[in-house]
């Protein structure tokens, strides 16, 4: 197993990590500035009670349904750890978040990959083999694909009808703020559904490392046993709580701007022979000629633009994941792409599956 180490050499325009390129939530910045003179020698809350309350207020759920972590990746890690003794399988769709399979193995699970196209046609495949966990990411990373609401609802219903022997359905909604759909309230009352969120994307708090999960209170309590105390730093909790309680509309406005920029960028890429997949997120996934993703990323980095290459992604082939942001940054990207294309060594590829 290799450690997670994407190419992070310095560039002028970094479009590789799907953060909010409009910046940090202003309410979070103001709250942190007001807190830095406070006594930081004290430990933070054991279980981030202020943050749990803010999540509960924002989404209309019981605070006991909320649990928190050091980013949603930390939440996913301890959820995997919490679910029964080591052993059993974790069924997940591919392509998806790259850390799912490694965390499954680290926590004693066997990851079983199911292609998106097959699962959409036969959702029952997700429940085959008596898995301990089923992981879904919608909107999906890295493709940007949003699964149909009724399709997800059908899987939830199928899991719940299996009773106590059913797997836990883990729904990763890291990018759900870029849509108008969420299953948070359903998770707060369901015996087998758990939703995970992050404040790294739409809220602009990637550097604070804050994530949370929502489940029925008794399920959430089990998750916190595996979580352990002091996972959210004090300043991180202050920032996240302020952002969640803010009603200025800043987050919503940047989501709208991201959608506009995404549509405009998709058209501009298409005019250059790069046809990105449909996306419901703050990024685009653009297939390129097989075997060329790393060369594309290197060519763009030489022009001081960073994107995330995906060589041989399942059901897609080689592709580039590109974070969308304010249009001046996108213009810099397009100039770099034009430079790569002008070299005559690389070109785009046809559209793929998901």
mmCIF file with all atom_site columns, C-alpha atoms in Angstrom, residues 82-277:
data_model
loop_
_atom_site.group_PDB
_atom_site.id
_atom_site.type_symbol
_atom_site.label_atom_id
_atom_site.label_alt_id
_atom_site.label_comp_id
_atom_site.label_asym_id
_atom_site.label_entity_id
_atom_site.label_seq_id
_atom_site.pdbx_PDB_ins_code
_atom_site.Cartn_x
_atom_site.Cartn_y
_atom_site.Cartn_z
_atom_site.occupancy
_atom_site.B_iso_or_equiv
_atom_site.pdbx_formal_charge
_atom_site.auth_seq_id
_atom_site.auth_comp_id
_atom_site.auth_asym_id
_atom_site.auth_atom_id
_atom_site.pdbx_PDB_model_num
ATOM 1   C CA . UNK A 1 82  ? -16.688 1.234   14.119  1.00 0.00 ? 82  UNK A CA 1
ATOM 2   C CA . UNK A 1 83  ? -18.641 -1.297  12.082  1.00 0.00 ? 83  UNK A CA 1
ATOM 3   C CA . UNK A 1 84  ? -18.267 -4.668  13.795  1.00 0.00 ? 84  UNK A CA 1
ATOM 4   C CA . UNK A 1 85  ? -15.085 -6.705  14.135  1.00 0.00 ? 85  UNK A CA 1
ATOM 5   C CA . UNK A 1 86  ? -12.467 -6.755  11.349  1.00 0.00 ? 86  UNK A CA 1
ATOM 6   C CA . UNK A 1 87  ? -13.533 -8.915  8.450   1.00 0.00 ? 87  UNK A CA 1
ATOM 7   C CA . UNK A 1 88  ? -16.281 -8.819  5.886   1.00 0.00 ? 88  UNK A CA 1
ATOM 8   C CA . UNK A 1 89  ? -16.526 -6.724  2.772   1.00 0.00 ? 89  UNK A CA 1
ATOM 9   C CA . UNK A 1 90  ? -17.119 -3.112  1.877   1.00 0.00 ? 90  UNK A CA 1
ATOM 10  C CA . UNK A 1 91  ? -18.958 -2.732  -1.420  1.00 0.00 ? 91  UNK A CA 1
ATOM 11  C CA . UNK A 1 92  ? -18.282 0.502   -3.267  1.00 0.00 ? 92  UNK A CA 1
ATOM 12  C CA . UNK A 1 93  ? -18.856 1.923   -6.709  1.00 0.00 ? 93  UNK A CA 1
ATOM 13  C CA . UNK A 1 94  ? -15.962 2.801   -9.019  1.00 0.00 ? 94  UNK A CA 1
ATOM 14  C CA . UNK A 1 95  ? -14.563 5.175   -9.906  1.00 0.00 ? 95  UNK A CA 1
ATOM 15  C CA . UNK A 1 96  ? -14.936 6.983   -6.598  1.00 0.00 ? 96  UNK A CA 1
ATOM 16  C CA . UNK A 1 97  ? -13.002 8.650   -3.769  1.00 0.00 ? 97  UNK A CA 1
ATOM 17  C CA . UNK A 1 98  ? -9.518  7.151   -3.925  1.00 0.00 ? 98  UNK A CA 1
ATOM 18  C CA . UNK A 1 99  ? -9.104  6.593   -0.163  1.00 0.00 ? 99  UNK A CA 1
ATOM 19  C CA . UNK A 1 100 ? -12.122 4.313   0.268   1.00 0.00 ? 100 UNK A CA 1
ATOM 20  C CA . UNK A 1 101 ? -10.389 1.061   -0.660  1.00 0.00 ? 101 UNK A CA 1
ATOM 21  C CA . UNK A 1 102 ? -7.205  1.776   1.368   1.00 0.00 ? 102 UNK A CA 1
ATOM 22  C CA . UNK A 1 103 ? -9.202  2.680   4.482   1.00 0.00 ? 103 UNK A CA 1
ATOM 23  C CA . UNK A 1 104 ? -11.270 -0.463  4.089   1.00 0.00 ? 104 UNK A CA 1
ATOM 24  C CA . UNK A 1 105 ? -8.094  -2.567  4.073   1.00 0.00 ? 105 UNK A CA 1
ATOM 25  C CA . UNK A 1 106 ? -6.521  -0.668  6.979   1.00 0.00 ? 106 UNK A CA 1
ATOM 26  C CA . UNK A 1 107 ? -9.640  -1.361  9.043   1.00 0.00 ? 107 UNK A CA 1
ATOM 27  C CA . UNK A 1 108 ? -9.783  -5.051  8.187   1.00 0.00 ? 108 UNK A CA 1
ATOM 28  C CA . UNK A 1 109 ? -12.371 -4.947  5.392   1.00 0.00 ? 109 UNK A CA 1
ATOM 29  C CA . UNK A 1 110 ? -12.130 -6.334  1.882   1.00 0.00 ? 110 UNK A CA 1
ATOM 30  C CA . UNK A 1 111 ? -13.125 -3.675  -0.679  1.00 0.00 ? 111 UNK A CA 1
ATOM 31  C CA . UNK A 1 112 ? -15.315 -4.928  -3.522  1.00 0.00 ? 112 UNK A CA 1
ATOM 32  C CA . UNK A 1 113 ? -15.571 -2.603  -6.527  1.00 0.00 ? 113 UNK A CA 1
ATOM 33  C CA . UNK A 1 114 ? -18.768 -2.364  -8.580  1.00 0.00 ? 114 UNK A CA 1
ATOM 34  C CA . UNK A 1 115 ? -18.776 -0.252  -11.772 1.00 0.00 ? 115 UNK A CA 1
ATOM 35  C CA . UNK A 1 116 ? -21.181 2.688   -11.776 1.00 0.00 ? 116 UNK A CA 1
ATOM 36  C CA . UNK A 1 117 ? -22.838 1.591   -15.018 1.00 0.00 ? 117 UNK A CA 1
ATOM 37  C CA . UNK A 1 118 ? -23.676 -1.841  -13.596 1.00 0.00 ? 118 UNK A CA 1
ATOM 38  C CA . UNK A 1 119 ? -24.944 -0.483  -10.276 1.00 0.00 ? 119 UNK A CA 1
ATOM 39  C CA . UNK A 1 120 ? -27.227 2.006   -11.983 1.00 0.00 ? 120 UNK A CA 1
ATOM 40  C CA . UNK A 1 121 ? -28.797 -0.821  -13.976 1.00 0.00 ? 121 UNK A CA 1
ATOM 41  C CA . UNK A 1 122 ? -28.826 -3.318  -11.095 1.00 0.00 ? 122 UNK A CA 1
ATOM 42  C CA . UNK A 1 123 ? -28.631 -1.537  -7.718  1.00 0.00 ? 123 UNK A CA 1
ATOM 43  C CA . UNK A 1 124 ? -29.029 -4.886  -5.972  1.00 0.00 ? 124 UNK A CA 1
ATOM 44  C CA . UNK A 1 125 ? -25.391 -5.591  -6.856  1.00 0.00 ? 125 UNK A CA 1
ATOM 45  C CA . UNK A 1 126 ? -24.405 -3.239  -4.047  1.00 0.00 ? 126 UNK A CA 1
ATOM 46  C CA . UNK A 1 127 ? -25.899 -5.619  -1.500  1.00 0.00 ? 127 UNK A CA 1
ATOM 47  C CA . UNK A 1 128 ? -24.498 -8.862  -2.897  1.00 0.00 ? 128 UNK A CA 1
ATOM 48  C CA . UNK A 1 129 ? -22.017 -10.855 -0.843  1.00 0.00 ? 129 UNK A CA 1
ATOM 49  C CA . UNK A 1 130 ? -23.366 -9.804  2.579   1.00 0.00 ? 130 UNK A CA 1
ATOM 50  C CA . UNK A 1 131 ? -21.217 -6.670  2.918   1.00 0.00 ? 131 UNK A CA 1
ATOM 51  C CA . UNK A 1 132 ? -20.672 -5.011  6.283   1.00 0.00 ? 132 UNK A CA 1
ATOM 52  C CA . UNK A 1 133 ? -20.671 -1.591  4.616   1.00 0.00 ? 133 UNK A CA 1
ATOM 53  C CA . UNK A 1 134 ? -21.847 -0.079  1.340   1.00 0.00 ? 134 UNK A CA 1
ATOM 54  C CA . UNK A 1 135 ? -20.202 3.192   0.296   1.00 0.00 ? 135 UNK A CA 1
ATOM 55  C CA . UNK A 1 136 ? -21.775 5.656   -2.140  1.00 0.00 ? 136 UNK A CA 1
ATOM 56  C CA . UNK A 1 137 ? -20.492 9.108   -3.068  1.00 0.00 ? 137 UNK A CA 1
ATOM 57  C CA . UNK A 1 138 ? -23.033 11.411  -4.703  1.00 0.00 ? 138 UNK A CA 1
ATOM 58  C CA . UNK A 1 139 ? -22.243 13.752  -6.287  1.00 0.00 ? 139 UNK A CA 1
ATOM 59  C CA . UNK A 1 140 ? -19.326 11.491  -7.031  1.00 0.00 ? 140 UNK A CA 1
ATOM 60  C CA . UNK A 1 141 ? -15.639 12.242  -6.785  1.00 0.00 ? 141 UNK A CA 1
ATOM 61  C CA . UNK A 1 142 ? -13.850 12.207  -9.230  1.00 0.00 ? 142 UNK A CA 1
ATOM 62  C CA . UNK A 1 143 ? -16.490 12.135  -11.981 1.00 0.00 ? 143 UNK A CA 1
ATOM 63  C CA . UNK A 1 144 ? -18.947 14.782  -10.713 1.00 0.00 ? 144 UNK A CA 1
ATOM 64  C CA . UNK A 1 145 ? -21.888 12.461  -11.421 1.00 0.00 ? 145 UNK A CA 1
ATOM 65  C CA . UNK A 1 146 ? -24.994 12.881  -9.238  1.00 0.00 ? 146 UNK A CA 1
ATOM 66  C CA . UNK A 1 147 ? -26.930 9.665   -8.796  1.00 0.00 ? 147 UNK A CA 1
ATOM 67  C CA . UNK A 1 148 ? -30.712 9.958   -9.281  1.00 0.00 ? 148 UNK A CA 1
ATOM 68  C CA . UNK A 1 149 ? -32.526 10.741  -6.038  1.00 0.00 ? 149 UNK A CA 1
ATOM 69  C CA . UNK A 1 150 ? -34.998 7.885   -6.486  1.00 0.00 ? 150 UNK A CA 1
ATOM 70  C CA . UNK A 1 151 ? -32.150 5.454   -7.159  1.00 0.00 ? 151 UNK A CA 1
ATOM 71  C CA . UNK A 1 152 ? -30.487 6.302   -3.835  1.00 0.00 ? 152 UNK A CA 1
ATOM 72  C CA . UNK A 1 153 ? -33.848 6.252   -2.031  1.00 0.00 ? 153 UNK A CA 1
ATOM 73  C CA . UNK A 1 154 ? -34.478 2.784   -3.441  1.00 0.00 ? 154 UNK A CA 1
ATOM 74  C CA . UNK A 1 155 ? -31.171 1.503   -2.083  1.00 0.00 ? 155 UNK A CA 1
ATOM 75  C CA . UNK A 1 156 ? -31.957 2.970   1.342   1.00 0.00 ? 156 UNK A CA 1
ATOM 76  C CA . UNK A 1 157 ? -35.333 1.218   1.319   1.00 0.00 ? 157 UNK A CA 1
ATOM 77  C CA . UNK A 1 158 ? -33.746 -2.067  0.242   1.00 0.00 ? 158 UNK A CA 1
ATOM 78  C CA . UNK A 1 159 ? -31.182 -1.871  3.044   1.00 0.00 ? 159 UNK A CA 1
ATOM 79  C CA . UNK A 1 160 ? -33.758 -1.041  5.702   1.00 0.00 ? 160 UNK A CA 1
ATOM 80  C CA . UNK A 1 161 ? -36.005 -3.946  4.706   1.00 0.00 ? 161 UNK A CA 1
ATOM 81  C CA . UNK A 1 162 ? -33.138 -6.345  5.472   1.00 0.00 ? 162 UNK A CA 1
ATOM 82  C CA . UNK A 1 163 ? -33.382 -5.499  9.167   1.00 0.00 ? 163 UNK A CA 1
ATOM 83  C CA . UNK A 1 164 ? -30.568 -5.985  11.667  1.00 0.00 ? 164 UNK A CA 1
ATOM 84  C CA . UNK A 1 165 ? -28.519 -8.086  9.258   1.00 0.00 ? 165 UNK A CA 1
ATOM 85  C CA . UNK A 1 166 ? -28.351 -5.281  6.694   1.00 0.00 ? 166 UNK A CA 1
ATOM 86  C CA . UNK A 1 167 ? -25.103 -3.483  5.907   1.00 0.00 ? 167 UNK A CA 1
ATOM 87  C CA . UNK A 1 168 ? -24.596 0.108   6.955   1.00 0.00 ? 168 UNK A CA 1
ATOM 88  C CA . UNK A 1 169 ? -25.138 2.378   3.961   1.00 0.00 ? 169 UNK A CA 1
ATOM 89  C CA . UNK A 1 170 ? -22.571 5.168   4.031   1.00 0.00 ? 170 UNK A CA 1
ATOM 90  C CA . UNK A 1 171 ? -23.529 8.106   1.790   1.00 0.00 ? 171 UNK A CA 1
ATOM 91  C CA . UNK A 1 172 ? -20.712 10.585  1.187   1.00 0.00 ? 172 UNK A CA 1
ATOM 92  C CA . UNK A 1 173 ? -22.246 14.010  0.478   1.00 0.00 ? 173 UNK A CA 1
ATOM 93  C CA . UNK A 1 174 ? -19.004 15.992  0.327   1.00 0.00 ? 174 UNK A CA 1
ATOM 94  C CA . UNK A 1 175 ? -20.311 17.883  -2.715  1.00 0.00 ? 175 UNK A CA 1
ATOM 95  C CA . UNK A 1 176 ? -24.028 17.943  -1.919  1.00 0.00 ? 176 UNK A CA 1
ATOM 96  C CA . UNK A 1 177 ? -24.039 21.706  -1.321  1.00 0.00 ? 177 UNK A CA 1
ATOM 97  C CA . UNK A 1 178 ? -23.642 22.059  -5.088  1.00 0.00 ? 178 UNK A CA 1
ATOM 98  C CA . UNK A 1 179 ? -27.043 20.388  -5.529  1.00 0.00 ? 179 UNK A CA 1
ATOM 99  C CA . UNK A 1 180 ? -30.453 20.803  -3.908  1.00 0.00 ? 180 UNK A CA 1
ATOM 100 C CA . UNK A 1 181 ? -30.614 17.224  -2.608  1.00 0.00 ? 181 UNK A CA 1
ATOM 101 C CA . UNK A 1 182 ? -29.510 15.649  0.661   1.00 0.00 ? 182 UNK A CA 1
ATOM 102 C CA . UNK A 1 183 ? -30.418 12.636  2.773   1.00 0.00 ? 183 UNK A CA 1
ATOM 103 C CA . UNK A 1 184 ? -29.327 14.141  6.092   1.00 0.00 ? 184 UNK A CA 1
ATOM 104 C CA . UNK A 1 185 ? -32.788 14.132  7.668   1.00 0.00 ? 185 UNK A CA 1
ATOM 105 C CA . UNK A 1 186 ? -33.428 10.568  6.505   1.00 0.00 ? 186 UNK A CA 1
ATOM 106 C CA . UNK A 1 187 ? -30.127 9.514   8.071   1.00 0.00 ? 187 UNK A CA 1
ATOM 107 C CA . UNK A 1 188 ? -31.100 11.039  11.424  1.00 0.00 ? 188 UNK A CA 1
ATOM 108 C CA . UNK A 1 189 ? -33.939 8.525   11.806  1.00 0.00 ? 189 UNK A CA 1
ATOM 109 C CA . UNK A 1 190 ? -32.761 5.531   9.755   1.00 0.00 ? 190 UNK A CA 1
ATOM 110 C CA . UNK A 1 191 ? -31.327 2.430   11.453  1.00 0.00 ? 191 UNK A CA 1
ATOM 111 C CA . UNK A 1 192 ? -28.889 1.736   8.589   1.00 0.00 ? 192 UNK A CA 1
ATOM 112 C CA . UNK A 1 193 ? -28.131 5.030   6.785   1.00 0.00 ? 193 UNK A CA 1
ATOM 113 C CA . UNK A 1 194 ? -25.270 7.357   7.633   1.00 0.00 ? 194 UNK A CA 1
ATOM 114 C CA . UNK A 1 195 ? -24.458 10.600  5.778   1.00 0.00 ? 195 UNK A CA 1
ATOM 115 C CA . UNK A 1 196 ? -21.003 12.207  5.833   1.00 0.00 ? 196 UNK A CA 1
ATOM 116 C CA . UNK A 1 197 ? -20.263 15.856  4.991   1.00 0.00 ? 197 UNK A CA 1
ATOM 117 C CA . UNK A 1 198 ? -17.241 18.178  4.885   1.00 0.00 ? 198 UNK A CA 1
ATOM 118 C CA . UNK A 1 199 ? -16.705 21.918  5.271   1.00 0.00 ? 199 UNK A CA 1
ATOM 119 C CA . UNK A 1 200 ? -13.647 21.814  2.994   1.00 0.00 ? 200 UNK A CA 1
ATOM 120 C CA . UNK A 1 201 ? -15.485 22.388  -0.283  1.00 0.00 ? 201 UNK A CA 1
ATOM 121 C CA . UNK A 1 202 ? -18.401 24.830  -0.316  1.00 0.00 ? 202 UNK A CA 1
ATOM 122 C CA . UNK A 1 203 ? -17.518 26.500  3.009   1.00 0.00 ? 203 UNK A CA 1
ATOM 123 C CA . UNK A 1 204 ? -13.870 27.167  2.131   1.00 0.00 ? 204 UNK A CA 1
ATOM 124 C CA . UNK A 1 205 ? -12.467 25.594  5.303   1.00 0.00 ? 205 UNK A CA 1
ATOM 125 C CA . UNK A 1 206 ? -10.151 22.924  3.871   1.00 0.00 ? 206 UNK A CA 1
ATOM 126 C CA . UNK A 1 207 ? -7.275  24.129  6.045   1.00 0.00 ? 207 UNK A CA 1
ATOM 127 C CA . UNK A 1 208 ? -9.356  23.739  9.208   1.00 0.00 ? 208 UNK A CA 1
ATOM 128 C CA . UNK A 1 209 ? -10.080 20.036  8.604   1.00 0.00 ? 209 UNK A CA 1
ATOM 129 C CA . UNK A 1 210 ? -13.706 19.744  9.718   1.00 0.00 ? 210 UNK A CA 1
ATOM 130 C CA . UNK A 1 211 ? -16.155 17.023  8.772   1.00 0.00 ? 211 UNK A CA 1
ATOM 131 C CA . UNK A 1 212 ? -19.284 15.553  10.287  1.00 0.00 ? 212 UNK A CA 1
ATOM 132 C CA . UNK A 1 213 ? -21.653 12.652  10.030  1.00 0.00 ? 213 UNK A CA 1
ATOM 133 C CA . UNK A 1 214 ? -25.358 12.277  10.707  1.00 0.00 ? 214 UNK A CA 1
ATOM 134 C CA . UNK A 1 215 ? -27.068 9.081   11.820  1.00 0.00 ? 215 UNK A CA 1
ATOM 135 C CA . UNK A 1 216 ? -29.772 7.934   14.192  1.00 0.00 ? 216 UNK A CA 1
ATOM 136 C CA . UNK A 1 217 ? -28.662 8.866   17.737  1.00 0.00 ? 217 UNK A CA 1
ATOM 137 C CA . UNK A 1 218 ? -27.905 5.292   18.796  1.00 0.00 ? 218 UNK A CA 1
ATOM 138 C CA . UNK A 1 219 ? -25.857 4.724   15.629  1.00 0.00 ? 219 UNK A CA 1
ATOM 139 C CA . UNK A 1 220 ? -24.063 8.058   16.072  1.00 0.00 ? 220 UNK A CA 1
ATOM 140 C CA . UNK A 1 221 ? -23.109 7.055   19.612  1.00 0.00 ? 221 UNK A CA 1
ATOM 141 C CA . UNK A 1 222 ? -21.450 3.906   18.282  1.00 0.00 ? 222 UNK A CA 1
ATOM 142 C CA . UNK A 1 223 ? -19.498 5.979   15.777  1.00 0.00 ? 223 UNK A CA 1
ATOM 143 C CA . UNK A 1 224 ? -18.198 8.244   18.541  1.00 0.00 ? 224 UNK A CA 1
ATOM 144 C CA . UNK A 1 225 ? -16.831 5.241   20.419  1.00 0.00 ? 225 UNK A CA 1
ATOM 145 C CA . UNK A 1 226 ? -14.512 4.607   17.472  1.00 0.00 ? 226 UNK A CA 1
ATOM 146 C CA . UNK A 1 227 ? -13.858 8.330   16.952  1.00 0.00 ? 227 UNK A CA 1
ATOM 147 C CA . UNK A 1 228 ? -12.242 9.132   20.284  1.00 0.00 ? 228 UNK A CA 1
ATOM 148 C CA . UNK A 1 229 ? -12.078 12.575  21.960  1.00 0.00 ? 229 UNK A CA 1
ATOM 149 C CA . UNK A 1 230 ? -10.501 15.872  20.903  1.00 0.00 ? 230 UNK A CA 1
ATOM 150 C CA . UNK A 1 231 ? -10.688 15.253  17.144  1.00 0.00 ? 231 UNK A CA 1
ATOM 151 C CA . UNK A 1 232 ? -11.675 18.820  16.188  1.00 0.00 ? 232 UNK A CA 1
ATOM 152 C CA . UNK A 1 233 ? -9.231  21.564  17.168  1.00 0.00 ? 233 UNK A CA 1
ATOM 153 C CA . UNK A 1 234 ? -10.631 24.502  19.081  1.00 0.00 ? 234 UNK A CA 1
ATOM 154 C CA . UNK A 1 235 ? -10.102 27.110  16.345  1.00 0.00 ? 235 UNK A CA 1
ATOM 155 C CA . UNK A 1 236 ? -11.479 24.702  13.764  1.00 0.00 ? 236 UNK A CA 1
ATOM 156 C CA . UNK A 1 237 ? -14.657 24.273  15.791  1.00 0.00 ? 237 UNK A CA 1
ATOM 157 C CA . UNK A 1 238 ? -14.997 28.030  16.221  1.00 0.00 ? 238 UNK A CA 1
ATOM 158 C CA . UNK A 1 239 ? -14.576 28.623  12.487  1.00 0.00 ? 239 UNK A CA 1
ATOM 159 C CA . UNK A 1 240 ? -16.924 25.848  11.413  1.00 0.00 ? 240 UNK A CA 1
ATOM 160 C CA . UNK A 1 241 ? -19.604 26.792  13.932  1.00 0.00 ? 241 UNK A CA 1
ATOM 161 C CA . UNK A 1 242 ? -19.576 30.402  12.740  1.00 0.00 ? 242 UNK A CA 1
ATOM 162 C CA . UNK A 1 243 ? -19.777 29.375  9.079   1.00 0.00 ? 243 UNK A CA 1
ATOM 163 C CA . UNK A 1 244 ? -22.688 27.011  9.655   1.00 0.00 ? 244 UNK A CA 1
ATOM 164 C CA . UNK A 1 245 ? -24.643 29.575  11.670  1.00 0.00 ? 245 UNK A CA 1
ATOM 165 C CA . UNK A 1 246 ? -24.033 32.394  9.211   1.00 0.00 ? 246 UNK A CA 1
ATOM 166 C CA . UNK A 1 247 ? -27.056 33.443  7.166   1.00 0.00 ? 247 UNK A CA 1
ATOM 167 C CA . UNK A 1 248 ? -25.415 36.032  4.901   1.00 0.00 ? 248 UNK A CA 1
ATOM 168 C CA . UNK A 1 249 ? -25.673 33.740  1.880   1.00 0.00 ? 249 UNK A CA 1
ATOM 169 C CA . UNK A 1 250 ? -21.923 33.751  1.166   1.00 0.00 ? 250 UNK A CA 1
ATOM 170 C CA . UNK A 1 251 ? -21.671 29.995  0.744   1.00 0.00 ? 251 UNK A CA 1
ATOM 171 C CA . UNK A 1 252 ? -24.762 29.845  -1.453  1.00 0.00 ? 252 UNK A CA 1
ATOM 172 C CA . UNK A 1 253 ? -23.460 32.686  -3.627  1.00 0.00 ? 253 UNK A CA 1
ATOM 173 C CA . UNK A 1 254 ? -20.138 30.945  -4.240  1.00 0.00 ? 254 UNK A CA 1
ATOM 174 C CA . UNK A 1 255 ? -22.011 27.754  -5.135  1.00 0.00 ? 255 UNK A CA 1
ATOM 175 C CA . UNK A 1 256 ? -23.951 29.690  -7.791  1.00 0.00 ? 256 UNK A CA 1
ATOM 176 C CA . UNK A 1 257 ? -20.729 31.246  -9.079  1.00 0.00 ? 257 UNK A CA 1
ATOM 177 C CA . UNK A 1 258 ? -19.101 27.815  -9.243  1.00 0.00 ? 258 UNK A CA 1
ATOM 178 C CA . UNK A 1 259 ? -22.005 26.494  -11.304 1.00 0.00 ? 259 UNK A CA 1
ATOM 179 C CA . UNK A 1 260 ? -21.722 29.397  -13.751 1.00 0.00 ? 260 UNK A CA 1
ATOM 180 C CA . UNK A 1 261 ? -17.988 28.970  -14.065 1.00 0.00 ? 261 UNK A CA 1
ATOM 181 C CA . UNK A 1 262 ? -18.339 25.202  -14.492 1.00 0.00 ? 262 UNK A CA 1
ATOM 182 C CA . UNK A 1 263 ? -20.791 25.538  -17.374 1.00 0.00 ? 263 UNK A CA 1
ATOM 183 C CA . UNK A 1 264 ? -18.681 28.178  -19.076 1.00 0.00 ? 264 UNK A CA 1
ATOM 184 C CA . UNK A 1 265 ? -15.507 26.131  -18.643 1.00 0.00 ? 265 UNK A CA 1
ATOM 185 C CA . UNK A 1 266 ? -17.179 22.977  -19.982 1.00 0.00 ? 266 UNK A CA 1
ATOM 186 C CA . UNK A 1 267 ? -18.056 24.843  -23.174 1.00 0.00 ? 267 UNK A CA 1
ATOM 187 C CA . UNK A 1 268 ? -14.540 26.235  -23.504 1.00 0.00 ? 268 UNK A CA 1
ATOM 188 C CA . UNK A 1 269 ? -12.984 22.804  -22.995 1.00 0.00 ? 269 UNK A CA 1
ATOM 189 C CA . UNK A 1 270 ? -15.364 21.294  -25.533 1.00 0.00 ? 270 UNK A CA 1
ATOM 190 C CA . UNK A 1 271 ? -14.236 23.829  -28.108 1.00 0.00 ? 271 UNK A CA 1
ATOM 191 C CA . UNK A 1 272 ? -10.710 22.530  -27.561 1.00 0.00 ? 272 UNK A CA 1
ATOM 192 C CA . UNK A 1 273 ? -11.592 18.866  -28.007 1.00 0.00 ? 273 UNK A CA 1
ATOM 193 C CA . UNK A 1 274 ? -11.833 18.113  -24.292 1.00 0.00 ? 274 UNK A CA 1
ATOM 194 C CA . UNK A 1 275 ? -15.357 16.941  -23.490 1.00 0.00 ? 275 UNK A CA 1
ATOM 195 C CA . UNK A 1 276 ? -15.838 16.771  -19.706 1.00 0.00 ? 276 UNK A CA 1
ATOM 196 C CA . UNK A 1 277 ? -18.474 14.574  -18.143 1.00 0.00 ? 277 UNK A CA 1
#
